[in-house]
PDB file of C-alpha atoms in Angstrom:
ATOM      1  CA  UNK W1099      21.316 -28.664   1.154  1.00 86.00           C
ATOM      2  CA  UNK W1100      21.443 -26.139  -1.709  1.00 85.00           C
ATOM      3  CA  UNK W1101      20.796 -23.241   0.676  1.00 88.00           C
ATOM      4  CA  UNK W1102      23.448 -24.542   3.064  1.00 87.00           C
ATOM      5  CA  UNK W1103      26.229 -24.763   0.474  1.00 84.00           C
ATOM      6  CA  UNK W1104      25.377 -21.261  -0.781  1.00 86.00           C
ATOM      7  CA  UNK W1105      25.694 -19.975   2.784  1.00 86.00           C
ATOM      8  CA  UNK W1106      28.966 -21.860   3.250  1.00 84.00           C
ATOM      9  CA  UNK W1107      30.577 -20.648   0.019  1.00 80.00           C
ATOM     10  CA  UNK W1108      28.320 -18.909  -2.451  1.00 81.00           C
ATOM     11  CA  UNK W1109      31.077 -18.534  -5.067  1.00 80.00           C
ATOM     12  CA  UNK W1110      31.872 -22.240  -5.315  1.00 78.00           C
ATOM     13  CA  UNK W1111      28.173 -23.143  -4.999  1.00 83.00           C
ATOM     14  CA  UNK W1112      27.230 -20.752  -7.792  1.00 86.00           C
ATOM     15  CA  UNK W1113      29.944 -22.036 -10.141  1.00 81.00           C
ATOM     16  CA  UNK W1114      29.146 -25.705  -9.501  1.00 79.00           C
ATOM     17  CA  UNK W1115      25.380 -25.093  -9.810  1.00 82.00           C
ATOM     18  CA  UNK W1116      25.885 -23.339 -13.134  1.00 84.00           C
ATOM     19  CA  UNK W1117      28.028 -26.234 -14.373  1.00 80.00           C
ATOM     20  CA  UNK W1118      25.426 -28.820 -13.289  1.00 80.00           C
ATOM     21  CA  UNK W1119      22.446 -26.931 -14.769  1.00 82.00           C
ATOM     22  CA  UNK W1120      24.193 -26.194 -18.080  1.00 84.00           C
ATOM     23  CA  UNK W1121      25.409 -29.801 -18.380  1.00 81.00           C
ATOM     24  CA  UNK W1122      21.982 -31.310 -17.722  1.00 81.00           C
ATOM     25  CA  UNK W1123      20.308 -28.817 -20.091  1.00 83.00           C
ATOM     26  CA  UNK W1124      22.747 -29.488 -22.929  1.00 85.00           C
ATOM     27  CA  UNK W1125      22.455 -33.269 -22.511  1.00 82.00           C
ATOM     28  CA  UNK W1126      18.641 -33.107 -22.356  1.00 82.00           C
ATOM     29  CA  UNK W1127      18.250 -31.009 -25.507  1.00 84.00           C
ATOM     30  CA  UNK W1128      20.818 -33.189 -27.287  1.00 84.00           C
ATOM     31  CA  UNK W1129      18.806 -36.337 -26.475  1.00 83.00           C
ATOM     32  CA  UNK W1130      15.306 -34.820 -26.746  1.00 83.00           C
ATOM     33  CA  UNK W1131      14.707 -35.485 -30.462  1.00 85.00           C
ATOM     34  CA  UNK W1132      16.420 -38.872 -30.293  1.00 84.00           C
ATOM     35  CA  UNK W1133      14.157 -39.941 -27.399  1.00 85.00           C
ATOM     36  CA  UNK W1134      11.019 -38.767 -29.214  1.00 85.00           C
ATOM     37  CA  UNK W1135      12.063 -40.603 -32.402  1.00 85.00           C
ATOM     38  CA  UNK W1136      12.799 -43.748 -30.399  1.00 84.00           C
ATOM     39  CA  UNK W1137       9.331 -43.431 -28.838  1.00 84.00           C
ATOM     40  CA  UNK W1138       7.734 -43.208 -32.302  1.00 84.00           C
ATOM     41  CA  UNK W1139       9.607 -46.284 -33.510  1.00 85.00           C
ATOM     42  CA  UNK W1140       8.752 -48.119 -30.285  1.00 84.00           C
ATOM     43  CA  UNK W1141       5.067 -47.367 -30.858  1.00 82.00           C
ATOM     44  CA  UNK W1142       5.328 -48.697 -34.440  1.00 84.00           C
ATOM     45  CA  UNK W1143       7.069 -51.859 -33.231  1.00 83.00           C
ATOM     46  CA  UNK W1144       4.406 -52.467 -30.580  1.00 82.00           C
ATOM     47  CA  UNK W1145       1.670 -52.100 -33.212  1.00 82.00           C
ATOM     48  CA  UNK W1146       3.561 -54.510 -35.470  1.00 81.00           C
ATOM     49  CA  UNK W1147       3.999 -57.165 -32.790  1.00 82.00           C
ATOM     50  CA  UNK W1148       0.330 -56.942 -31.778  1.00 83.00           C
ATOM     51  CA  UNK W1149      -0.649 -57.342 -35.426  1.00 82.00           C
ATOM     52  CA  UNK W1150       1.548 -60.421 -35.805  1.00 80.00           C
ATOM     53  CA  UNK W1151       0.153 -61.950 -32.615  1.00 82.00           C
ATOM     54  CA  UNK W1152      -3.425 -61.377 -33.793  1.00 83.00           C
ATOM     55  CA  UNK W1153      -2.663 -62.829 -37.220  1.00 80.00           C
ATOM     56  CA  UNK W1154      -0.905 -65.843 -35.709  1.00 81.00           C
ATOM     57  CA  UNK W1155      -3.655 -66.738 -33.249  1.00 83.00           C
ATOM     58  CA  UNK W1156      -6.369 -66.254 -35.843  1.00 82.00           C
ATOM     59  CA  UNK W1157      -4.843 -69.012 -38.020  1.00 83.00           C
ATOM     60  CA  UNK W1158      -3.319 -71.117 -35.249  1.00 84.00           C
ATOM     61  CA  UNK W1159      -4.806 -74.362 -36.643  1.00 85.00           C
ATOM     62  CA  UNK W1160      -3.281 -73.794 -40.073  1.00 83.00           C
ATOM     63  CA  UNK W1161       0.087 -72.920 -38.524  1.00 81.00           C
ATOM     64  CA  UNK W1162       0.142 -76.202 -36.580  1.00 84.00           C
ATOM     65  CA  UNK W1163      -1.095 -78.279 -39.527  1.00 84.00           C
ATOM     66  CA  UNK W1164       1.549 -76.888 -41.919  1.00 82.00           C
ATOM     67  CA  UNK W1165       4.217 -76.836 -39.203  1.00 83.00           C
ATOM     68  CA  UNK W1166       4.960 -73.114 -39.629  1.00 79.00           C
ATOM     69  CA  UNK W1167       5.568 -72.352 -35.960  1.00 81.00           C
ATOM     70  CA  UNK W1168       9.209 -71.376 -36.499  1.00 83.00           C
ATOM     71  CA  UNK W1169       8.308 -68.968 -39.290  1.00 81.00           C
ATOM     72  CA  UNK W1170       5.908 -66.992 -37.088  1.00 78.00           C
ATOM     73  CA  UNK W1171       8.043 -67.237 -33.950  1.00 81.00           C
ATOM     74  CA  UNK W1172      11.002 -65.758 -35.895  1.00 82.00           C
ATOM     75  CA  UNK W1173       8.816 -62.839 -36.993  1.00 77.00           C
ATOM     76  CA  UNK W1174       7.723 -62.344 -33.397  1.00 80.00           C
ATOM     77  CA  UNK W1175      11.322 -62.502 -32.130  1.00 81.00           C
ATOM     78  CA  UNK W1176      12.473 -59.840 -34.621  1.00 81.00           C
ATOM     79  CA  UNK W1177       9.756 -57.421 -33.507  1.00 79.00           C
ATOM     80  CA  UNK W1178      10.409 -58.204 -29.850  1.00 83.00           C
ATOM     81  CA  UNK W1179      14.144 -57.564 -30.278  1.00 84.00           C
ATOM     82  CA  UNK W1180      13.402 -54.195 -31.913  1.00 83.00           C
ATOM     83  CA  UNK W1181      11.272 -53.237 -28.905  1.00 84.00           C
ATOM     84  CA  UNK W1182      14.044 -54.301 -26.509  1.00 86.00           C
ATOM     85  CA  UNK W1183      16.561 -52.158 -28.418  1.00 84.00           C
ATOM     86  CA  UNK W1184      14.298 -49.088 -28.361  1.00 83.00           C
ATOM     87  CA  UNK W1185      13.575 -49.494 -24.643  1.00 82.00           C
ATOM     88  CA  UNK W1186      17.239 -50.121 -23.789  1.00 84.00           C
ATOM     89  CA  UNK W1187      18.240 -46.958 -25.687  1.00 83.00           C
ATOM     90  CA  UNK W1188      15.649 -44.893 -23.796  1.00 80.00           C
ATOM     91  CA  UNK W1189      16.800 -46.294 -20.448  1.00 78.00           C
ATOM     92  CA  UNK W1190      20.479 -45.846 -21.291  1.00 80.00           C
ATOM     93  CA  UNK W1191      19.882 -42.266 -22.429  1.00 78.00           C
ATOM     94  CA  UNK W1192      18.066 -41.578 -19.156  1.00 75.00           C
ATOM     95  CA  UNK W1193      20.959 -42.882 -17.013  1.00 74.00           C
ATOM     96  CA  UNK W1194      23.833 -41.594 -19.157  1.00 73.00           C
ATOM     97  CA  UNK W1195      23.959 -38.053 -17.643  1.00 71.00           C
ATOM     98  CA  UNK W1196      24.660 -39.394 -14.154  1.00 73.00           C
ATOM     99  CA  UNK W1197      28.123 -40.663 -15.102  1.00 75.00           C
ATOM    100  CA  UNK W1198      28.922 -37.557 -17.128  1.00 77.00           C
ATOM    101  CA  UNK W1199      27.702 -35.218 -14.395  1.00 75.00           C
ATOM    102  CA  UNK W1200      29.656 -37.082 -11.702  1.00 74.00           C
ATOM    103  CA  UNK W1201      32.803 -36.821 -13.830  1.00 78.00           C
ATOM    104  CA  UNK W1202      32.220 -33.134 -14.539  1.00 76.00           C
ATOM    105  CA  UNK W1203      31.338 -32.436 -10.903  1.00 71.00           C
ATOM    106  CA  UNK W1204      34.401 -34.173  -9.475  1.00 74.00           C
ATOM    107  CA  UNK W1205      36.709 -32.503 -12.009  1.00 78.00           C
ATOM    108  CA  UNK W1206      35.204 -29.056 -11.388  1.00 73.00           C
ATOM    109  CA  UNK W1207      35.390 -29.510  -7.607  1.00 70.00           C
ATOM    110  CA  UNK W1208      39.034 -30.524  -7.730  1.00 74.00           C
ATOM    111  CA  UNK W1209      39.915 -27.550  -9.939  1.00 77.00           C
ATOM    112  CA  UNK W1210      38.161 -25.155  -7.569  1.00 71.00           C
ATOM    113  CA  UNK W1211      39.754 -26.746  -4.516  1.00 70.00           C
ATOM    114  CA  UNK W1212      43.220 -26.518  -6.052  1.00 75.00           C
ATOM    115  CA  UNK W1213      42.524 -22.883  -6.912  1.00 74.00           C
ATOM    116  CA  UNK W1214      41.467 -22.153  -3.320  1.00 70.00           C
ATOM    117  CA  UNK W1215      44.552 -23.941  -2.013  1.00 70.00           C
ATOM    118  CA  UNK W1216      46.854 -21.713  -4.044  1.00 74.00           C
ATOM    119  CA  UNK W1217      44.765 -18.715  -3.017  1.00 70.00           C
ATOM    120  CA  UNK W1218      44.737 -19.316   0.756  1.00 65.00           C
ATOM    121  CA  UNK W1219      47.505 -21.946   1.135  1.00 62.00           C
ATOM    122  CA  UNK W1220      45.495 -23.743   3.830  1.00 65.00           C
ATOM    123  CA  UNK W1221      45.160 -27.514   3.428  1.00 69.00           C
ATOM    124  CA  UNK W1222      42.683 -27.766   6.309  1.00 72.00           C
ATOM    125  CA  UNK W1223      40.355 -25.245   4.602  1.00 70.00           C
ATOM    126  CA  UNK W1224      40.636 -27.217   1.364  1.00 72.00           C
ATOM    127  CA  UNK W1225      39.768 -30.535   3.074  1.00 74.00           C
ATOM    128  CA  UNK W1226      36.741 -29.065   4.861  1.00 78.00           C
ATOM    129  CA  UNK W1227      35.449 -27.402   1.681  1.00 76.00           C
ATOM    130  CA  UNK W1228      35.978 -30.589  -0.328  1.00 76.00           C
ATOM    131  CA  UNK W1229      34.115 -32.628   2.298  1.00 79.00           C
ATOM    132  CA  UNK W1230      31.146 -30.232   2.382  1.00 82.00           C
ATOM    133  CA  UNK W1231      30.683 -30.187  -1.398  1.00 79.00           C
ATOM    134  CA  UNK W1232      31.335 -33.922  -1.753  1.00 78.00           C
ATOM    135  CA  UNK W1233      28.587 -34.652   0.784  1.00 82.00           C
ATOM    136  CA  UNK W1234      26.231 -32.201  -0.958  1.00 83.00           C
ATOM    137  CA  UNK W1235      26.926 -33.811  -4.348  1.00 79.00           C
ATOM    138  CA  UNK W1236      26.218 -37.304  -3.011  1.00 79.00           C
ATOM    139  CA  UNK W1237      22.801 -36.125  -1.819  1.00 82.00           C
ATOM    140  CA  UNK W1238      21.862 -33.875  -4.730  1.00 82.00           C
ATOM    141  CA  UNK W1239      22.978 -35.804  -7.815  1.00 80.00           C
ATOM    142  CA  UNK W1240      20.521 -38.745  -7.289  1.00 82.00           C
ATOM    143  CA  UNK W1241      17.660 -36.249  -6.985  1.00 84.00           C
ATOM    144  CA  UNK W1242      18.698 -34.376 -10.130  1.00 82.00           C
ATOM    145  CA  UNK W1243      19.127 -37.712 -11.904  1.00 81.00           C
ATOM    146  CA  UNK W1244      15.607 -38.781 -10.887  1.00 84.00           C
ATOM    147  CA  UNK W1245      14.211 -35.542 -12.358  1.00 85.00           C
ATOM    148  CA  UNK W1246      16.180 -36.042 -15.585  1.00 83.00           C
ATOM    149  CA  UNK W1247      15.074 -39.691 -15.807  1.00 83.00           C
ATOM    150  CA  UNK W1248      11.410 -38.679 -15.471  1.00 86.00           C
ATOM    151  CA  UNK W1249      11.758 -35.953 -18.115  1.00 85.00           C
ATOM    152  CA  UNK W1250      13.435 -38.412 -20.470  1.00 83.00           C
ATOM    153  CA  UNK W1251      10.649 -40.967 -20.009  1.00 83.00           C
ATOM    154  CA  UNK W1252       8.011 -38.290 -20.619  1.00 87.00           C
ATOM    155  CA  UNK W1253       9.783 -37.205 -23.818  1.00 84.00           C
ATOM    156  CA  UNK W1254      10.257 -40.772 -25.016  1.00 82.00           C
ATOM    157  CA  UNK W1255       6.665 -41.888 -24.475  1.00 84.00           C
ATOM    158  CA  UNK W1256       5.070 -38.579 -25.545  1.00 86.00           C
ATOM    159  CA  UNK W1257       5.104 -39.874 -29.148  1.00 83.00           C
ATOM    160  CA  UNK W1258       2.496 -42.478 -28.197  1.00 83.00           C
ATOM    161  CA  UNK W1259       0.489 -39.845 -26.342  1.00 86.00           C
ATOM    162  CA  UNK W1260       0.545 -37.531 -29.377  1.00 86.00           C
ATOM    163  CA  UNK W1261      -0.833 -40.288 -31.592  1.00 81.00           C
ATOM    164  CA  UNK W1262      -3.708 -40.991 -29.231  1.00 83.00           C
ATOM    165  CA  UNK W1263      -4.352 -37.267 -28.844  1.00 82.00           C
ATOM    166  CA  UNK W1264      -4.454 -36.750 -32.616  1.00 80.00           C
ATOM    167  CA  UNK W1265      -6.914 -39.627 -32.992  1.00 76.00           C
ATOM    168  CA  UNK W1266      -9.187 -38.143 -30.340  1.00 75.00           C
ATOM    169  CA  UNK W1267      -8.980 -34.631 -31.797  1.00 73.00           C
ATOM    170  CA  UNK W1268      -9.509 -35.616 -35.420  1.00 70.00           C
ATOM    171  CA  UNK W1269     -12.443 -37.983 -34.857  1.00 66.00           C
ATOM    172  CA  UNK W1270     -15.811 -36.309 -34.319  1.00 59.00           C
ATOM    173  CA  UNK W1271     -17.909 -37.988 -31.680  1.00 53.00           C
ATOM    174  CA  UNK W1272     -20.576 -35.314 -31.413  1.00 52.00           C
ATOM    175  CA  UNK W1273     -22.574 -36.211 -34.538  1.00 55.00           C
ATOM    176  CA  UNK W1274     -25.454 -38.653 -34.794  1.00 55.00           C
ATOM    177  CA  UNK W1275     -28.043 -39.311 -37.471  1.00 54.00           C
ATOM    178  CA  UNK W1276     -31.679 -39.286 -36.433  1.00 53.00           C
ATOM    179  CA  UNK W1277     -34.555 -41.271 -37.949  1.00 53.00           C
ATOM    180  CA  UNK W1278     -34.875 -38.852 -40.873  1.00 57.00           C
ATOM    181  CA  UNK W1279     -31.185 -39.416 -41.723  1.00 60.00           C
ATOM    182  CA  UNK W1280     -30.272 -35.849 -40.773  1.00 65.00           C
ATOM    183  CA  UNK W1281     -27.203 -35.103 -38.701  1.00 62.00           C
ATOM    184  CA  UNK W1282     -27.829 -33.828 -35.189  1.00 65.00           C
ATOM    185  CA  UNK W1283     -25.194 -32.171 -33.062  1.00 67.00           C
ATOM    186  CA  UNK W1284     -25.193 -33.372 -29.488  1.00 68.00           C
ATOM    187  CA  UNK W1285     -24.439 -30.971 -26.661  1.00 72.00           C
ATOM    188  CA  UNK W1286     -22.718 -33.099 -24.020  1.00 73.00           C
ATOM    189  CA  UNK W1287     -21.431 -30.228 -21.880  1.00 76.00           C
ATOM    190  CA  UNK W1288     -24.382 -30.305 -19.478  1.00 79.00           C
ATOM    191  CA  UNK W1289     -25.345 -33.952 -19.892  1.00 81.00           C
ATOM    192  CA  UNK W1290     -25.224 -36.222 -16.848  1.00 87.00           C
ATOM    193  CA  UNK W1291     -26.186 -39.534 -18.423  1.00 89.00           C
ATOM    194  CA  UNK W1292     -25.797 -40.983 -21.914  1.00 86.00           C
ATOM    195  CA  UNK W1293     -28.611 -43.426 -22.563  1.00 88.00           C
ATOM    196  CA  UNK W1294     -28.563 -45.930 -25.432  1.00 88.00           C
ATOM    197  CA  UNK W1295     -31.774 -47.633 -26.526  1.00 90.00           C
ATOM    198  CA  UNK W1296     -32.351 -50.282 -29.181  1.00 90.00           C
ATOM    199  CA  UNK W1297     -28.861 -50.083 -30.674  1.00 89.00           C
ATOM    200  CA  UNK W1298     -28.148 -52.626 -33.419  1.00 89.00           C
ATOM    201  CA  UNK W1299     -25.087 -53.047 -35.619  1.00 88.00           C
ATOM    202  CA  UNK W1300     -24.535 -55.540 -38.428  1.00 86.00           C
ATOM    203  CA  UNK W1301     -21.487 -56.003 -40.575  1.00 84.00           C
ATOM    204  CA  UNK W1302     -22.156 -55.972 -44.350  1.00 80.00           C
ATOM    205  CA  UNK W1303     -23.608 -59.238 -45.712  1.00 80.00           C
ATOM    206  CA  UNK W1304     -24.205 -60.595 -42.210  1.00 80.00           C
ATOM    207  CA  UNK W1305     -27.525 -61.804 -40.856  1.00 83.00           C
ATOM    208  CA  UNK W1306     -26.729 -61.748 -37.128  1.00 85.00           C
ATOM    209  CA  UNK W1307     -25.877 -58.491 -35.333  1.00 85.00           C
ATOM    210  CA  UNK W1308     -22.428 -58.184 -33.784  1.00 86.00           C
ATOM    211  CA  UNK W1309     -23.673 -55.516 -31.377  1.00 88.00           C
ATOM    212  CA  UNK W1310     -27.112 -55.351 -29.796  1.00 90.00           C
ATOM    213  CA  UNK W1311     -28.040 -53.046 -26.891  1.00 91.00           C
ATOM    214  CA  UNK W1312     -31.594 -52.832 -25.640  1.00 91.00           C
ATOM    215  CA  UNK W1313     -31.031 -50.286 -22.891  1.00 92.00           C
ATOM    216  CA  UNK W1314     -27.796 -48.891 -21.426  1.00 92.00           C
ATOM    217  CA  UNK W1315     -27.208 -45.870 -19.204  1.00 92.00           C
ATOM    218  CA  UNK W1316     -23.700 -44.419 -18.901  1.00 90.00           C
ATOM    219  CA  UNK W1317     -23.106 -41.684 -16.261  1.00 91.00           C
ATOM    220  CA  UNK W1318     -20.817 -38.917 -17.463  1.00 85.00           C
ATOM    221  CA  UNK W1319     -17.145 -39.192 -16.476  1.00 80.00           C
ATOM    222  CA  UNK W1320     -17.543 -42.852 -15.613  1.00 82.00           C
ATOM    223  CA  UNK W1321     -15.905 -45.923 -17.105  1.00 74.00           C
TER     224      UNK W1321
END
């Protein structure tokens, strides 16, 4: 479609393309930081609501006995409403450009058509040109909007990705202490299987182990 409209009228196609690209770029960079910040706050709210759920279920008997259900449900509702607001902002920001671009596109097209009418004074040429670019816009704008929506979602949820990435980068998994209490560095680049034998873990002041593995083989790159 893009090639066709450039062949039909490269001047109008070039002007409209420049207007569309500049508009989408300006809107995206205007919303970029706001989407990332909303993603950070959304991540915090999700952590908060998970914490409240864990705390509530861990003392569910006490909550029922003291009849504190409303207290905890109100806390849960506040966190849930925050999450809804963050998500609605991210969705609204992703769909907002479509209405602006359609308005800009229609206005620009009409201005160009009026200009061509005064230039050539041919109403039939104006109607044909308007029809061609209107049809092209109907087909192209949803595709451009889908691209913008995907970029907005990536930007919004990249805050959560950055947090996970930082955790993985900053935690060292390649160290282990041997029997002599010395640190060994493990070379996992060429390893095919990780094998765990006689693994035991106890929490402080506990008699029973919370983790006990006699023998476990984990192939590399497996779950």
